[in-house]
GROMACS .gro file of N, CA and C in nm:
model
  288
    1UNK      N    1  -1.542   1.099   0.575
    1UNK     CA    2  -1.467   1.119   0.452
    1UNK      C    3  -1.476   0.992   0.367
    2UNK      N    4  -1.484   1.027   0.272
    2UNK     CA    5  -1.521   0.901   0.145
    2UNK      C    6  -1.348   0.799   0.186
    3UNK      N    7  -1.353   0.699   0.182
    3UNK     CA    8  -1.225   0.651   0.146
    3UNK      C    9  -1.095   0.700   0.018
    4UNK      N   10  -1.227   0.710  -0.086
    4UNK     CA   11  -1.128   0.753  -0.221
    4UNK      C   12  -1.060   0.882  -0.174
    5UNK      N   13  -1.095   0.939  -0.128
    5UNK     CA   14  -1.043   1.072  -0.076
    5UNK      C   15  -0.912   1.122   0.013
    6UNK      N   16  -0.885   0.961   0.104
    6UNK     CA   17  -0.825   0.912   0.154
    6UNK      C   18  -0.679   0.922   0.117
    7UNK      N   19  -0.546   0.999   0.221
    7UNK     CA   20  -0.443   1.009   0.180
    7UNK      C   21  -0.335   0.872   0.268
    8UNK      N   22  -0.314   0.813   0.140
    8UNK     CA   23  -0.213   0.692   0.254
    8UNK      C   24  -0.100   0.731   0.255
    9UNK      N   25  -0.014   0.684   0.362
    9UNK     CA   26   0.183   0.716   0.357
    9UNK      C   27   0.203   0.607   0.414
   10UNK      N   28   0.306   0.546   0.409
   10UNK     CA   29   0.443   0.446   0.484
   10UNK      C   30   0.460   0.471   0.597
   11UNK      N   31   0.401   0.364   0.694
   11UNK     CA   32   0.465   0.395   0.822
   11UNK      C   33   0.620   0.408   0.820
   12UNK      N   34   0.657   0.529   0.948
   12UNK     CA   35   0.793   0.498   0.946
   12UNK      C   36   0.896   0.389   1.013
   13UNK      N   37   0.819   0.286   1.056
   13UNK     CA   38   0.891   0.172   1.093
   13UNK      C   39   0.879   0.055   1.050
   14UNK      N   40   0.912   0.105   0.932
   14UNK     CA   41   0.921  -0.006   0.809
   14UNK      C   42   1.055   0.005   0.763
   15UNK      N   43   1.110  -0.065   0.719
   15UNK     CA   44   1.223  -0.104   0.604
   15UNK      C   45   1.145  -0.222   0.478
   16UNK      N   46   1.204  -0.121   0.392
   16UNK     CA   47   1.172  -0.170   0.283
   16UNK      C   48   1.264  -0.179   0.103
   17UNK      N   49   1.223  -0.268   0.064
   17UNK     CA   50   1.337  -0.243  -0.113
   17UNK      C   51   1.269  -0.302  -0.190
   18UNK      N   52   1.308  -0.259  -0.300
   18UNK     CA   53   1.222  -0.318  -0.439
   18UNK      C   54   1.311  -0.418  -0.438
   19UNK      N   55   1.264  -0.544  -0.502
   19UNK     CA   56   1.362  -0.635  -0.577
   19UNK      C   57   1.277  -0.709  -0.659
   20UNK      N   58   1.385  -0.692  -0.808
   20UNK     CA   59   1.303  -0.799  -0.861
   20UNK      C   60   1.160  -0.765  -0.924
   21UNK      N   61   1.130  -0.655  -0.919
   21UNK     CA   62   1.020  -0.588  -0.931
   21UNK      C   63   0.881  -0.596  -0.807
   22UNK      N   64   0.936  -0.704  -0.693
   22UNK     CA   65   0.868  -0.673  -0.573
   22UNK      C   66   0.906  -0.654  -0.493
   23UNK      N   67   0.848  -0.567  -0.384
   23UNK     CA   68   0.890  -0.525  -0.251
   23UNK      C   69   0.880  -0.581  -0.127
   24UNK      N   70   0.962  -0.587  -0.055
   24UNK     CA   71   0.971  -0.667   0.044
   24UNK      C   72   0.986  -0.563   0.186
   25UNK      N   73   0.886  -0.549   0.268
   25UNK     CA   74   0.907  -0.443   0.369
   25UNK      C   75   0.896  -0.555   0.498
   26UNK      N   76   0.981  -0.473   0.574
   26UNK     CA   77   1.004  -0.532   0.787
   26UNK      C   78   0.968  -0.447   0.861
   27UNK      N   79   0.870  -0.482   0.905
   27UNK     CA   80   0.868  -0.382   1.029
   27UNK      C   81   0.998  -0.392   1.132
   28UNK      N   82   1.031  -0.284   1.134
   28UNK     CA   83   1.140  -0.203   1.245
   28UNK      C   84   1.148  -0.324   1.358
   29UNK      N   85   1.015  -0.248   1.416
   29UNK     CA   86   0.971  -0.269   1.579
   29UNK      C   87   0.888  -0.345   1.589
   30UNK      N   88   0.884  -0.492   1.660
   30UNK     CA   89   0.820  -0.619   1.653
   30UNK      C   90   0.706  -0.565   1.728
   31UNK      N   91   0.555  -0.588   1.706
   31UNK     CA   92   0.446  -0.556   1.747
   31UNK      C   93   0.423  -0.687   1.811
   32UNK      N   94   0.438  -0.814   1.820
   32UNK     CA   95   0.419  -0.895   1.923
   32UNK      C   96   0.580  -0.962   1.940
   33UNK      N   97   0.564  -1.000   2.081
   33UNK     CA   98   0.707  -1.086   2.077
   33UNK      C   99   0.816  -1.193   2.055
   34UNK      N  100   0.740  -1.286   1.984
   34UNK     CA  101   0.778  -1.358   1.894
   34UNK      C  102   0.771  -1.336   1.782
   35UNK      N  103   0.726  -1.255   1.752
   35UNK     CA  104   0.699  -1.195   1.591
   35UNK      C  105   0.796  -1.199   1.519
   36UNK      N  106   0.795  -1.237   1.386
   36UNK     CA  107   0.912  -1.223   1.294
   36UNK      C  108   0.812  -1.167   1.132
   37UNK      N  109   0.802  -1.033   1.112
   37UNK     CA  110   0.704  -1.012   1.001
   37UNK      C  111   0.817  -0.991   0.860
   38UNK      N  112   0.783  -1.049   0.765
   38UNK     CA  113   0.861  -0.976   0.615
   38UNK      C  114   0.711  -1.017   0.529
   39UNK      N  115   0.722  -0.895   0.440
   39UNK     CA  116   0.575  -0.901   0.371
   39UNK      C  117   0.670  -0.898   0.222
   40UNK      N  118   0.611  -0.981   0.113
   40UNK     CA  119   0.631  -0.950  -0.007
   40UNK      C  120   0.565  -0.956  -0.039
   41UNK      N  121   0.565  -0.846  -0.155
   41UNK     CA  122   0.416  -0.750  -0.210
   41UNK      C  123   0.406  -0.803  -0.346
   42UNK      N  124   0.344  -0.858  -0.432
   42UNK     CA  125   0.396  -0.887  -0.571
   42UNK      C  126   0.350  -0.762  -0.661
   43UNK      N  127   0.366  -0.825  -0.792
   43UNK     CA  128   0.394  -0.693  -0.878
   43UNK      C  129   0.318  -0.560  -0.890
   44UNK      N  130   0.167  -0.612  -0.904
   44UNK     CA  131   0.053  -0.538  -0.842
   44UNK      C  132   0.081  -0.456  -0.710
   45UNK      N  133   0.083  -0.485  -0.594
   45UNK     CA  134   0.067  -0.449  -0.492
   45UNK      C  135   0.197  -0.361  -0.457
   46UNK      N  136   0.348  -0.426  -0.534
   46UNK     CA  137   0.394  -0.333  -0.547
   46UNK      C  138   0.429  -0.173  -0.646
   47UNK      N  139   0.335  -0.190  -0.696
   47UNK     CA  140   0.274  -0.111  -0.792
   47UNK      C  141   0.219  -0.001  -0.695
   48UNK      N  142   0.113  -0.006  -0.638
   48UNK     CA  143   0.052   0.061  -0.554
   48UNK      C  144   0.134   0.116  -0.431
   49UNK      N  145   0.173   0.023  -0.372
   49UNK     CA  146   0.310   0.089  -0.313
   49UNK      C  147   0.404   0.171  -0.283
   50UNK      N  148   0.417   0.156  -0.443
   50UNK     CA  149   0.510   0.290  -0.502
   50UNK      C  150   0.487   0.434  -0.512
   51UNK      N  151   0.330   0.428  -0.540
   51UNK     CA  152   0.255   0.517  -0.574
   51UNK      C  153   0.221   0.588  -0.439
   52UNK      N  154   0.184   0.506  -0.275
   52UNK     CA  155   0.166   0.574  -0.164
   52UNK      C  156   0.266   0.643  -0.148
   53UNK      N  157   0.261   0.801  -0.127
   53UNK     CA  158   0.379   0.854  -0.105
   53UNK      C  159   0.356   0.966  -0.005
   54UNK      N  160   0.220   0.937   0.014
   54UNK     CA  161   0.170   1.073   0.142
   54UNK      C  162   0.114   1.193   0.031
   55UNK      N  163   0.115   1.180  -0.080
   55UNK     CA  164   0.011   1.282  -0.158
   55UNK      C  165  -0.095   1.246  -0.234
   56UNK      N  166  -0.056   1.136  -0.294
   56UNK     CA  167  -0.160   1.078  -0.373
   56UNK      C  168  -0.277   1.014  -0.307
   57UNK      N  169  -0.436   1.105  -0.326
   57UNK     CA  170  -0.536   1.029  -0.250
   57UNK      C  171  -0.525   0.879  -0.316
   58UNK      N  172  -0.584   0.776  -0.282
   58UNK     CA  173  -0.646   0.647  -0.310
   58UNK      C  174  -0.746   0.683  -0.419
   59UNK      N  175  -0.803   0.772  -0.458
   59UNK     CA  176  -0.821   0.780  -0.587
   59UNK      C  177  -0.768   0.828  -0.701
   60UNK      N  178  -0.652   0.892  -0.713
   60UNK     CA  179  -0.567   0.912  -0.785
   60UNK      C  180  -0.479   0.781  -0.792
   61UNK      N  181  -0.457   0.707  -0.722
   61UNK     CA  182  -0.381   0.598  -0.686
   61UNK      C  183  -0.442   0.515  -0.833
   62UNK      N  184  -0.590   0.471  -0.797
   62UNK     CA  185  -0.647   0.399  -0.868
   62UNK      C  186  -0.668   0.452  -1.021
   63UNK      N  187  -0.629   0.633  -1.063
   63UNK     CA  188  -0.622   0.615  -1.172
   63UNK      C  189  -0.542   0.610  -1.260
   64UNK      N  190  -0.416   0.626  -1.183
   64UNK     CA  191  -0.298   0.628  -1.246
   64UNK      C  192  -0.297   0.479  -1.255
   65UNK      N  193  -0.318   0.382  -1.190
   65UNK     CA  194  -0.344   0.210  -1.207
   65UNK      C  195  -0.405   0.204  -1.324
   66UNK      N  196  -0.507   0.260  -1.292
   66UNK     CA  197  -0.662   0.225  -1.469
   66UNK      C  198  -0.572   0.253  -1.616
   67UNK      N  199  -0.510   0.344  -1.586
   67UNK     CA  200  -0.442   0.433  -1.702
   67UNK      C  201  -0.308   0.293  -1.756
   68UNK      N  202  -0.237   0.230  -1.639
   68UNK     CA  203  -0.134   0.158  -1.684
   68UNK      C  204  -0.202   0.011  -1.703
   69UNK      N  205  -0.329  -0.025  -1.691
   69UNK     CA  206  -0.364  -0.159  -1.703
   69UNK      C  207  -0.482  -0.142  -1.823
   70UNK      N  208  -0.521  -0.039  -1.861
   70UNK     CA  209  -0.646  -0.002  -1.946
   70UNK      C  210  -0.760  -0.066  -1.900
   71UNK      N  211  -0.822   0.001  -1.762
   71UNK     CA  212  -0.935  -0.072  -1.693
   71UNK      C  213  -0.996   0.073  -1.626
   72UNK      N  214  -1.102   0.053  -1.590
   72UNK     CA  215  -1.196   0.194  -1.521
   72UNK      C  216  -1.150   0.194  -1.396
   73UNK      N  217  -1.164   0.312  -1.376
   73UNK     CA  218  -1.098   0.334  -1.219
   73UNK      C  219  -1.185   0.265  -1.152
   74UNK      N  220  -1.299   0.265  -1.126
   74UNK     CA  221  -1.384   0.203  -1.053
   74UNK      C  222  -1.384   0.019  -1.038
   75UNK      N  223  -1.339  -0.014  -1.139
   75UNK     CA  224  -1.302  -0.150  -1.111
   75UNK      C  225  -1.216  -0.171  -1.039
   76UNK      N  226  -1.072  -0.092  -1.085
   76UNK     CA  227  -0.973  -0.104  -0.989
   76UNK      C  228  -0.969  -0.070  -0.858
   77UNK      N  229  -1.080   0.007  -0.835
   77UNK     CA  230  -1.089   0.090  -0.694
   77UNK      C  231  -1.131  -0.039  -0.588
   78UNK      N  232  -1.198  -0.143  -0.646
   78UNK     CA  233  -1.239  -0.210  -0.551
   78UNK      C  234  -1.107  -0.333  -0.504
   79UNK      N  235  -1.023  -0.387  -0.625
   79UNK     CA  236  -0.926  -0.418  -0.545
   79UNK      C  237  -0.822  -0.349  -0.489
   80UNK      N  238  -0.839  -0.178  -0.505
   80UNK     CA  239  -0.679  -0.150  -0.453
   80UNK      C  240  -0.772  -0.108  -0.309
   81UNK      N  241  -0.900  -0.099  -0.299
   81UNK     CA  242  -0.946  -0.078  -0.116
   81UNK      C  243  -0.902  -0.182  -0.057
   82UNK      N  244  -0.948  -0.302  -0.157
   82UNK     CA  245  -0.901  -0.458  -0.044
   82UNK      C  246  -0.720  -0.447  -0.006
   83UNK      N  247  -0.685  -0.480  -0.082
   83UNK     CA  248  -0.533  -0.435  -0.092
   83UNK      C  249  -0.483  -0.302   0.034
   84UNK      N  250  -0.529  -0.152   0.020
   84UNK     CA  251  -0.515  -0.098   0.127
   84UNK      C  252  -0.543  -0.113   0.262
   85UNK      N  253  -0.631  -0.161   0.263
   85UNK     CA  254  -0.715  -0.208   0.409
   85UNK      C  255  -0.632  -0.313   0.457
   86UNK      N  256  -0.576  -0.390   0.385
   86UNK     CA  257  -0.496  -0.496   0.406
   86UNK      C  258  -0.370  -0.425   0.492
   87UNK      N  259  -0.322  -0.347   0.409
   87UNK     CA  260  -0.177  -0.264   0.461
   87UNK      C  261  -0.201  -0.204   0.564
   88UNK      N  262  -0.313  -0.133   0.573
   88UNK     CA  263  -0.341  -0.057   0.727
   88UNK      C  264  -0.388  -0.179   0.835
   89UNK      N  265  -0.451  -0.242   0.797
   89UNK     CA  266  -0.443  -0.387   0.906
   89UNK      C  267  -0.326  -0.414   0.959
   90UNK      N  268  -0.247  -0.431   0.894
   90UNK     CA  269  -0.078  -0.470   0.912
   90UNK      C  270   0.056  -0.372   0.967
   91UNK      N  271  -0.040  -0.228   0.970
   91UNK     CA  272   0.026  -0.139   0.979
   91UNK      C  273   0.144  -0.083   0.953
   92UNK      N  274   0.126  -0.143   0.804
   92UNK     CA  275   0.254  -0.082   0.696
   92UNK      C  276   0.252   0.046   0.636
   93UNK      N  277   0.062   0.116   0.636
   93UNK     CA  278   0.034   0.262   0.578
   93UNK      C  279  -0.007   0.296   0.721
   94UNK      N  280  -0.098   0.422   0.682
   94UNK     CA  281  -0.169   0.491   0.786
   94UNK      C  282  -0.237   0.634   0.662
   95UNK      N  283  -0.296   0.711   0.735
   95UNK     CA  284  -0.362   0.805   0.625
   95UNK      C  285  -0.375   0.966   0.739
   96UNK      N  286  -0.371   1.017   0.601
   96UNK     CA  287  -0.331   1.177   0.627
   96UNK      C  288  -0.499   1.249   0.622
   0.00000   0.00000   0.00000
């Protein structure tokens, strides 16, 4: 399957809130044992964020982005992959 095609959602062991216009998510459940994770997302990233909701492929993602920054989807597509890949590394998304 192409990536763009690709449906992301929120893991559910996250806590998370906007503030400030960025988001700040915790994982729940510590994946190593000293671990202490808090991610803040800045405005961008929480942008995208917002937008994962478990329907929107990653290419719709990126055009509703193009549309609010006046840029081609395809430009944007390449940083919101880096950006996603990032989140599923971290296991803050996952995909449908």
């Amino acid at each position: 399957m192409n990536w763009l095609e690709k449906v992301p959602f929120k893991e559910k062991d996250l806590a998370w809130r906007m503030v400030e216009g960025e988001v700040l998510a915790v994982p729940l459940k510590h994946r190593a044992p000293d671990s202490e994770e808090i991610y803040i997302f800045n405005e961008t990233a929480s942008e995208v964020w917002g937008l994962i909701d478990g329907k929107n492929k990653i290419s719709e993602i990126a055009e509703k982005l193009s549309m609010n920054y006046s840029a081609e989807p395809g430009k944007i597509s390449t940083h919101i992959k880096n950006l996603i890949d990032e989140m599923f590394e971290r296991k803050l998304i996952a995909f449908r």
